[in-house]
Amino acid sequence: MNQRENHPRAPRSTARLSTVHLGTGLALAGTIVVAVSYLRLIEYWSRYMVSLPTRFAWILLGCVVVGTVLHLRKTSARLGPVAFRVIVTLLLGAAALDFAGVWDIAENPVYPTAAVAVGGVLVAMTTLRPTGEMILPGALLTAGFAFLLIIQTAYEPHRSPPEGVMMVFALVPLAIAITIVGTYRRMVTQALDRVLLQATIELPTYGPGSGTSAGLTALDREVEEMFARIADGTLTLPLDPEHAKRAGELATELRAHLIAGHQQTWLAHAISESAVLAGRLNVIDPQRLAAKLNREQRDGLLSALWLLAVTDGDTDPRATIEFRDEAPDAPQITFVIIIDVDGLTRLEIEPATWPGLDRVGRYGVSNTVTGVQISVRVANPVLGTTRGSYEP
């Protein structure tokens, strides 16, 4: 714990789900768009075709770019919501000035330059904020270009092709960047969530007793100390392997205390913690029968539920997992897991779901009005289970 000084300093920004390299590429693409727009400005300038509003637009755009770069260097490439709104407002103001500067093109074929460069700046900023926040400025910029194109085409139809090319050059890279970043973030989020879910199968069956308050107090004190060291800069983010391992151990122990205190099984706790499964799956297990599953059965059930909830198509399934004890007084532990899936047909279920259920017990599938129902019979789960499918 005292060897932290020997580790090399790691990057401090971890808020963008490993989009550093992706952001570098998009920043380069945005720079190309800005550079081409600036070359077009120089061409117009040499022919004395740059209006006063366009000049102010480029001055404002240059100030915004410089200020943004300085702000990102100061905040370790983090862009807060307030700063983002201010920057976007100024960028759209520069675009509006440029639109005003090229409004009257009756005598000279002058087309937007600063507004196109604004699209390049937005491309470079795509990885700095959530994807949803980038859609609004892109839509407003699109509306500005479309309005200018429609009005100018009404008076000068022959001007529309060059105007359309400039519009495409400004907006298509932005649309592609938003799509790529959104898809990448969704993939990484699901991958990280799946890894965290996999860790829950190692939790104790019921967790430690609720009377271990002294141990919980010690854990809480150690967690607070670690947070304090991160806050004052003694520990840098991301944590080095030694501290990261200890942080994971603390999280596991605290999770175990939480399970014991709230009488939740590992399955209910895993789903409630998951950013992907929470809200999609509902567990009904009043007798806490999920705790009777062994590690292999936990892994199989969790894998099957993940594949049922996360689909590649446009469907958004919802499922209810109900545990029913068939013979509570029998010497052999026997219960049934009923999985009711709404919004998903049998043919749309991922084939890899069935091997996961096969590790839990004997399963059967039937169609319902709203989807499918899967029944899994678990017999004597602690000692093992008979595998294979059955028809309920």
mmCIF file of N, CA, C and O in Angstrom, residues 35-84:
data_model
loop_
_atom_site.group_PDB
_atom_site.id
_atom_site.type_symbol
_atom_site.label_atom_id
_atom_site.label_comp_id
_atom_site.label_asym_id
_atom_site.label_seq_id
_atom_site.Cartn_x
_atom_site.Cartn_y
_atom_site.Cartn_z
ATOM 1 N N ALA A 35 -9.749 23.108 -41.605
ATOM 2 C CA ALA A 35 -8.678 23.575 -42.491
ATOM 3 C C ALA A 35 -9.191 23.828 -43.903
ATOM 4 O O ALA A 35 -8.850 24.848 -44.533
ATOM 5 N N VAL A 36 -10.012 22.922 -44.422
ATOM 6 C CA VAL A 36 -10.570 23.115 -45.764
ATOM 7 C C VAL A 36 -11.459 24.355 -45.798
ATOM 8 O O VAL A 36 -11.429 25.141 -46.766
ATOM 9 N N SER A 37 -12.228 24.565 -44.756
ATOM 10 C CA SER A 37 -13.083 25.753 -44.695
ATOM 11 C C SER A 37 -12.244 27.022 -44.651
ATOM 12 O O SER A 37 -12.592 28.044 -45.280
ATOM 13 N N TYR A 38 -11.134 26.977 -43.948
ATOM 14 C CA TYR A 38 -10.265 28.153 -43.868
ATOM 15 C C TYR A 38 -9.611 28.439 -45.222
ATOM 16 O O TYR A 38 -9.453 29.604 -45.608
ATOM 17 N N LEU A 39 -9.246 27.387 -45.943
ATOM 18 C CA LEU A 39 -8.682 27.596 -47.281
ATOM 19 C C LEU A 39 -9.720 28.234 -48.201
ATOM 20 O O LEU A 39 -9.377 29.089 -49.039
ATOM 21 N N ARG A 40 -10.968 27.825 -48.073
ATOM 22 C CA ARG A 40 -12.022 28.461 -48.871
ATOM 23 C C ARG A 40 -12.171 29.933 -48.480
ATOM 24 O O ARG A 40 -12.416 30.784 -49.354
ATOM 25 N N LEU A 41 -12.038 30.239 -47.187
ATOM 26 C CA LEU A 41 -12.098 31.638 -46.748
ATOM 27 C C LEU A 41 -10.981 32.450 -47.389
ATOM 28 O O LEU A 41 -11.206 33.578 -47.849
ATOM 29 N N ILE A 42 -9.773 31.883 -47.434
ATOM 30 C CA ILE A 42 -8.646 32.603 -48.048
ATOM 31 C C ILE A 42 -8.909 32.864 -49.526
ATOM 32 O O ILE A 42 -8.575 33.926 -50.055
ATOM 33 N N GLU A 43 -9.525 31.890 -50.183
ATOM 34 C CA GLU A 43 -9.865 32.079 -51.602
ATOM 35 C C GLU A 43 -10.840 33.231 -51.778
ATOM 36 O O GLU A 43 -10.671 34.086 -52.680
ATOM 37 N N TYR A 44 -11.857 33.293 -50.942
ATOM 38 C CA TYR A 44 -12.808 34.400 -51.023
ATOM 39 C C TYR A 44 -12.144 35.731 -50.677
ATOM 40 O O TYR A 44 -12.446 36.771 -51.276
ATOM 41 N N TRP A 45 -11.245 35.675 -49.692
ATOM 42 C CA TRP A 45 -10.584 36.907 -49.251
ATOM 43 C C TRP A 45 -9.744 37.501 -50.378
ATOM 44 O O TRP A 45 -9.697 38.728 -50.545
ATOM 45 N N SER A 46 -9.085 36.669 -51.142
ATOM 46 C CA SER A 46 -8.241 37.162 -52.236
ATOM 47 C C SER A 46 -9.057 37.849 -53.316
ATOM 48 O O SER A 46 -8.525 38.668 -54.075
ATOM 49 N N ARG A 47 -10.345 37.511 -53.375
ATOM 50 C CA ARG A 47 -11.218 38.147 -54.369
ATOM 51 C C ARG A 47 -12.132 39.198 -53.732
ATOM 52 O O ARG A 47 -13.123 39.600 -54.328
ATOM 53 N N TYR A 48 -11.818 39.612 -52.507
ATOM 54 C CA TYR A 48 -12.585 40.637 -51.791
ATOM 55 C C TYR A 48 -14.067 40.267 -51.699
ATOM 56 O O TYR A 48 -14.957 41.077 -51.939
ATOM 57 N N MET A 49 -14.306 39.002 -51.328
ATOM 58 C CA MET A 49 -15.678 38.500 -51.267
ATOM 59 C C MET A 49 -16.048 38.034 -49.867
ATOM 60 O O MET A 49 -16.921 37.188 -49.696
ATOM 61 N N VAL A 50 -15.386 38.564 -48.854
ATOM 62 C CA VAL A 50 -15.672 38.179 -47.479
ATOM 63 C C VAL A 50 -16.394 39.341 -46.798
ATOM 64 O O VAL A 50 -15.843 40.435 -46.666
ATOM 65 N N SER A 51 -17.613 39.078 -46.383
ATOM 66 C CA SER A 51 -18.418 40.134 -45.761
ATOM 67 C C SER A 51 -17.996 40.332 -44.310
ATOM 68 O O SER A 51 -17.289 39.502 -43.720
ATOM 69 N N LEU A 52 -18.456 41.437 -43.736
ATOM 70 C CA LEU A 52 -18.121 41.754 -42.351
ATOM 71 C C LEU A 52 -18.664 40.714 -41.367
ATOM 72 O O LEU A 52 -17.937 40.288 -40.451
ATOM 73 N N PRO A 53 -19.924 40.257 -41.493
ATOM 74 C CA PRO A 53 -20.401 39.222 -40.563
ATOM 75 C C PRO A 53 -19.568 37.931 -40.619
ATOM 76 O O PRO A 53 -19.343 37.297 -39.590
ATOM 77 N N THR A 54 -19.118 37.566 -41.819
ATOM 78 C CA THR A 54 -18.291 36.362 -41.923
ATOM 79 C C THR A 54 -16.963 36.557 -41.216
ATOM 80 O O THR A 54 -16.436 35.620 -40.585
ATOM 81 N N ARG A 55 -16.392 37.743 -41.313
ATOM 82 C CA ARG A 55 -15.134 38.013 -40.602
ATOM 83 C C ARG A 55 -15.336 37.885 -39.098
ATOM 84 O O ARG A 55 -14.510 37.266 -38.405
ATOM 85 N N PHE A 56 -16.418 38.477 -38.591
ATOM 86 C CA PHE A 56 -16.699 38.351 -37.159
ATOM 87 C C PHE A 56 -16.957 36.892 -36.775
ATOM 88 O O PHE A 56 -16.591 36.451 -35.679
ATOM 89 N N ALA A 57 -17.584 36.142 -37.689
ATOM 90 C CA ALA A 57 -17.840 34.730 -37.415
ATOM 91 C C ALA A 57 -16.538 33.962 -37.229
ATOM 92 O O ALA A 57 -16.401 33.143 -36.298
ATOM 93 N N TRP A 58 -15.562 34.210 -38.090
ATOM 94 C CA TRP A 58 -14.285 33.503 -37.970
ATOM 95 C C TRP A 58 -13.503 33.955 -36.736
ATOM 96 O O TRP A 58 -12.819 33.136 -36.095
ATOM 97 N N ILE A 59 -13.595 35.229 -36.402
ATOM 98 C CA ILE A 59 -12.925 35.697 -35.182
ATOM 99 C C ILE A 59 -13.530 35.022 -33.962
ATOM 100 O O ILE A 59 -12.810 34.536 -33.068
ATOM 101 N N LEU A 60 -14.873 34.982 -33.908
ATOM 102 C CA LEU A 60 -15.542 34.312 -32.789
ATOM 103 C C LEU A 60 -15.191 32.827 -32.756
ATOM 104 O O LEU A 60 -14.927 32.265 -31.681
ATOM 105 N N LEU A 61 -15.178 32.180 -33.917
ATOM 106 C CA LEU A 61 -14.848 30.759 -33.981
ATOM 107 C C LEU A 61 -13.428 30.497 -33.493
ATOM 108 O O LEU A 61 -13.189 29.547 -32.728
ATOM 109 N N GLY A 62 -12.485 31.344 -33.897
ATOM 110 C CA GLY A 62 -11.103 31.169 -33.441
ATOM 111 C C GLY A 62 -10.976 31.323 -31.941
ATOM 112 O O GLY A 62 -10.272 30.543 -31.280
ATOM 113 N N CYS A 63 -11.671 32.316 -31.366
ATOM 114 C CA CYS A 63 -11.631 32.510 -29.912
ATOM 115 C C CYS A 63 -12.226 31.312 -29.180
ATOM 116 O O CYS A 63 -11.695 30.870 -28.149
ATOM 117 N N VAL A 64 -13.320 30.775 -29.716
ATOM 118 C CA VAL A 64 -13.959 29.625 -29.075
ATOM 119 C C VAL A 64 -13.037 28.413 -29.117
ATOM 120 O O VAL A 64 -12.898 27.684 -28.119
ATOM 121 N N VAL A 65 -12.394 28.164 -30.253
ATOM 122 C CA VAL A 65 -11.497 27.009 -30.373
ATOM 123 C C VAL A 65 -10.328 27.133 -29.413
ATOM 124 O O VAL A 65 -9.979 26.177 -28.700
ATOM 125 N N VAL A 66 -9.709 28.287 -29.359
ATOM 126 C CA VAL A 66 -8.582 28.487 -28.449
ATOM 127 C C VAL A 66 -9.023 28.345 -26.998
ATOM 128 O O VAL A 66 -8.360 27.686 -26.188
ATOM 129 N N GLY A 67 -10.151 28.970 -26.649
ATOM 130 C CA GLY A 67 -10.647 28.853 -25.288
ATOM 131 C C GLY A 67 -10.994 27.427 -24.917
ATOM 132 O O GLY A 67 -10.744 26.986 -23.782
ATOM 133 N N THR A 68 -11.562 26.670 -25.861
ATOM 134 C CA THR A 68 -11.908 25.274 -25.582
ATOM 135 C C THR A 68 -10.671 24.434 -25.344
ATOM 136 O O THR A 68 -10.629 23.611 -24.420
ATOM 137 N N VAL A 69 -9.648 24.627 -26.168
ATOM 138 C CA VAL A 69 -8.403 23.869 -25.995
ATOM 139 C C VAL A 69 -7.770 24.168 -24.641
ATOM 140 O O VAL A 69 -7.325 23.258 -23.926
ATOM 141 N N LEU A 70 -7.735 25.439 -24.265
ATOM 142 C CA LEU A 70 -7.155 25.806 -22.970
ATOM 143 C C LEU A 70 -7.969 25.216 -21.825
ATOM 144 O O LEU A 70 -7.409 24.753 -20.819
ATOM 145 N N HIS A 71 -9.288 25.233 -21.957
ATOM 146 C CA HIS A 71 -10.149 24.675 -20.908
ATOM 147 C C HIS A 71 -9.930 23.163 -20.773
ATOM 148 O O HIS A 71 -9.862 22.642 -19.648
ATOM 149 N N LEU A 72 -9.813 22.463 -21.892
ATOM 150 C CA LEU A 72 -9.600 21.016 -21.838
ATOM 151 C C LEU A 72 -8.233 20.668 -21.247
ATOM 152 O O LEU A 72 -8.096 19.669 -20.539
ATOM 153 N N ARG A 73 -7.224 21.469 -21.529
ATOM 154 C CA ARG A 73 -5.903 21.227 -20.936
ATOM 155 C C ARG A 73 -5.942 21.446 -19.426
ATOM 156 O O ARG A 73 -5.275 20.736 -18.667
ATOM 157 N N LYS A 74 -6.734 22.395 -18.997
ATOM 158 C CA LYS A 74 -6.824 22.696 -17.575
ATOM 159 C C LYS A 74 -7.606 21.632 -16.822
ATOM 160 O O LYS A 74 -7.301 21.326 -15.660
ATOM 161 N N THR A 75 -8.617 21.053 -17.468
ATOM 162 C CA THR A 75 -9.506 20.085 -16.809
ATOM 163 C C THR A 75 -9.202 18.644 -17.172
ATOM 164 O O THR A 75 -10.041 17.768 -16.949
ATOM 165 N N SER A 76 -8.030 18.380 -17.739
ATOM 166 C CA SER A 76 -7.650 17.015 -18.131
ATOM 167 C C SER A 76 -8.666 16.410 -19.100
ATOM 168 O O SER A 76 -9.137 15.284 -18.933
ATOM 169 N N ALA A 77 -8.985 17.171 -20.134
ATOM 170 C CA ALA A 77 -9.867 16.725 -21.220
ATOM 171 C C ALA A 77 -11.271 16.399 -20.736
ATOM 172 O O ALA A 77 -11.919 15.503 -21.277
ATOM 173 N N ARG A 78 -11.737 17.095 -19.712
ATOM 174 C CA ARG A 78 -13.120 16.944 -19.260
ATOM 175 C C ARG A 78 -13.896 18.207 -19.608
ATOM 176 O O ARG A 78 -13.438 19.319 -19.338
ATOM 177 N N LEU A 79 -15.067 18.010 -20.175
ATOM 178 C CA LEU A 79 -15.906 19.131 -20.570
ATOM 179 C C LEU A 79 -17.236 19.022 -19.846
ATOM 180 O O LEU A 79 -18.041 18.138 -20.116
ATOM 181 N N GLY A 80 -17.446 19.919 -18.875
ATOM 182 C CA GLY A 80 -18.664 19.895 -18.078
ATOM 183 C C GLY A 80 -19.868 20.377 -18.861
ATOM 184 O O GLY A 80 -19.744 20.970 -19.942
ATOM 185 N N PRO A 81 -21.068 20.147 -18.330
ATOM 186 C CA PRO A 81 -22.288 20.542 -19.050
ATOM 187 C C PRO A 81 -22.407 22.040 -19.249
ATOM 188 O O PRO A 81 -22.861 22.488 -20.301
ATOM 189 N N VAL A 82 -22.012 22.837 -18.249
ATOM 190 C CA VAL A 82 -22.130 24.295 -18.384
ATOM 191 C C VAL A 82 -21.175 24.807 -19.454
ATOM 192 O O VAL A 82 -21.563 25.591 -20.342
ATOM 193 N N ALA A 83 -19.929 24.352 -19.405
ATOM 194 C CA ALA A 83 -18.952 24.771 -20.408
ATOM 195 C C ALA A 83 -19.381 24.325 -21.799
ATOM 196 O O ALA A 83 -19.218 25.057 -22.784
ATOM 197 N N PHE A 84 -19.951 23.132 -21.881
ATOM 198 C CA PHE A 84 -20.402 22.633 -23.185
ATOM 199 C C PHE A 84 -21.508 23.518 -23.752
ATOM 200 O O PHE A 84 -21.500 23.844 -24.944
#
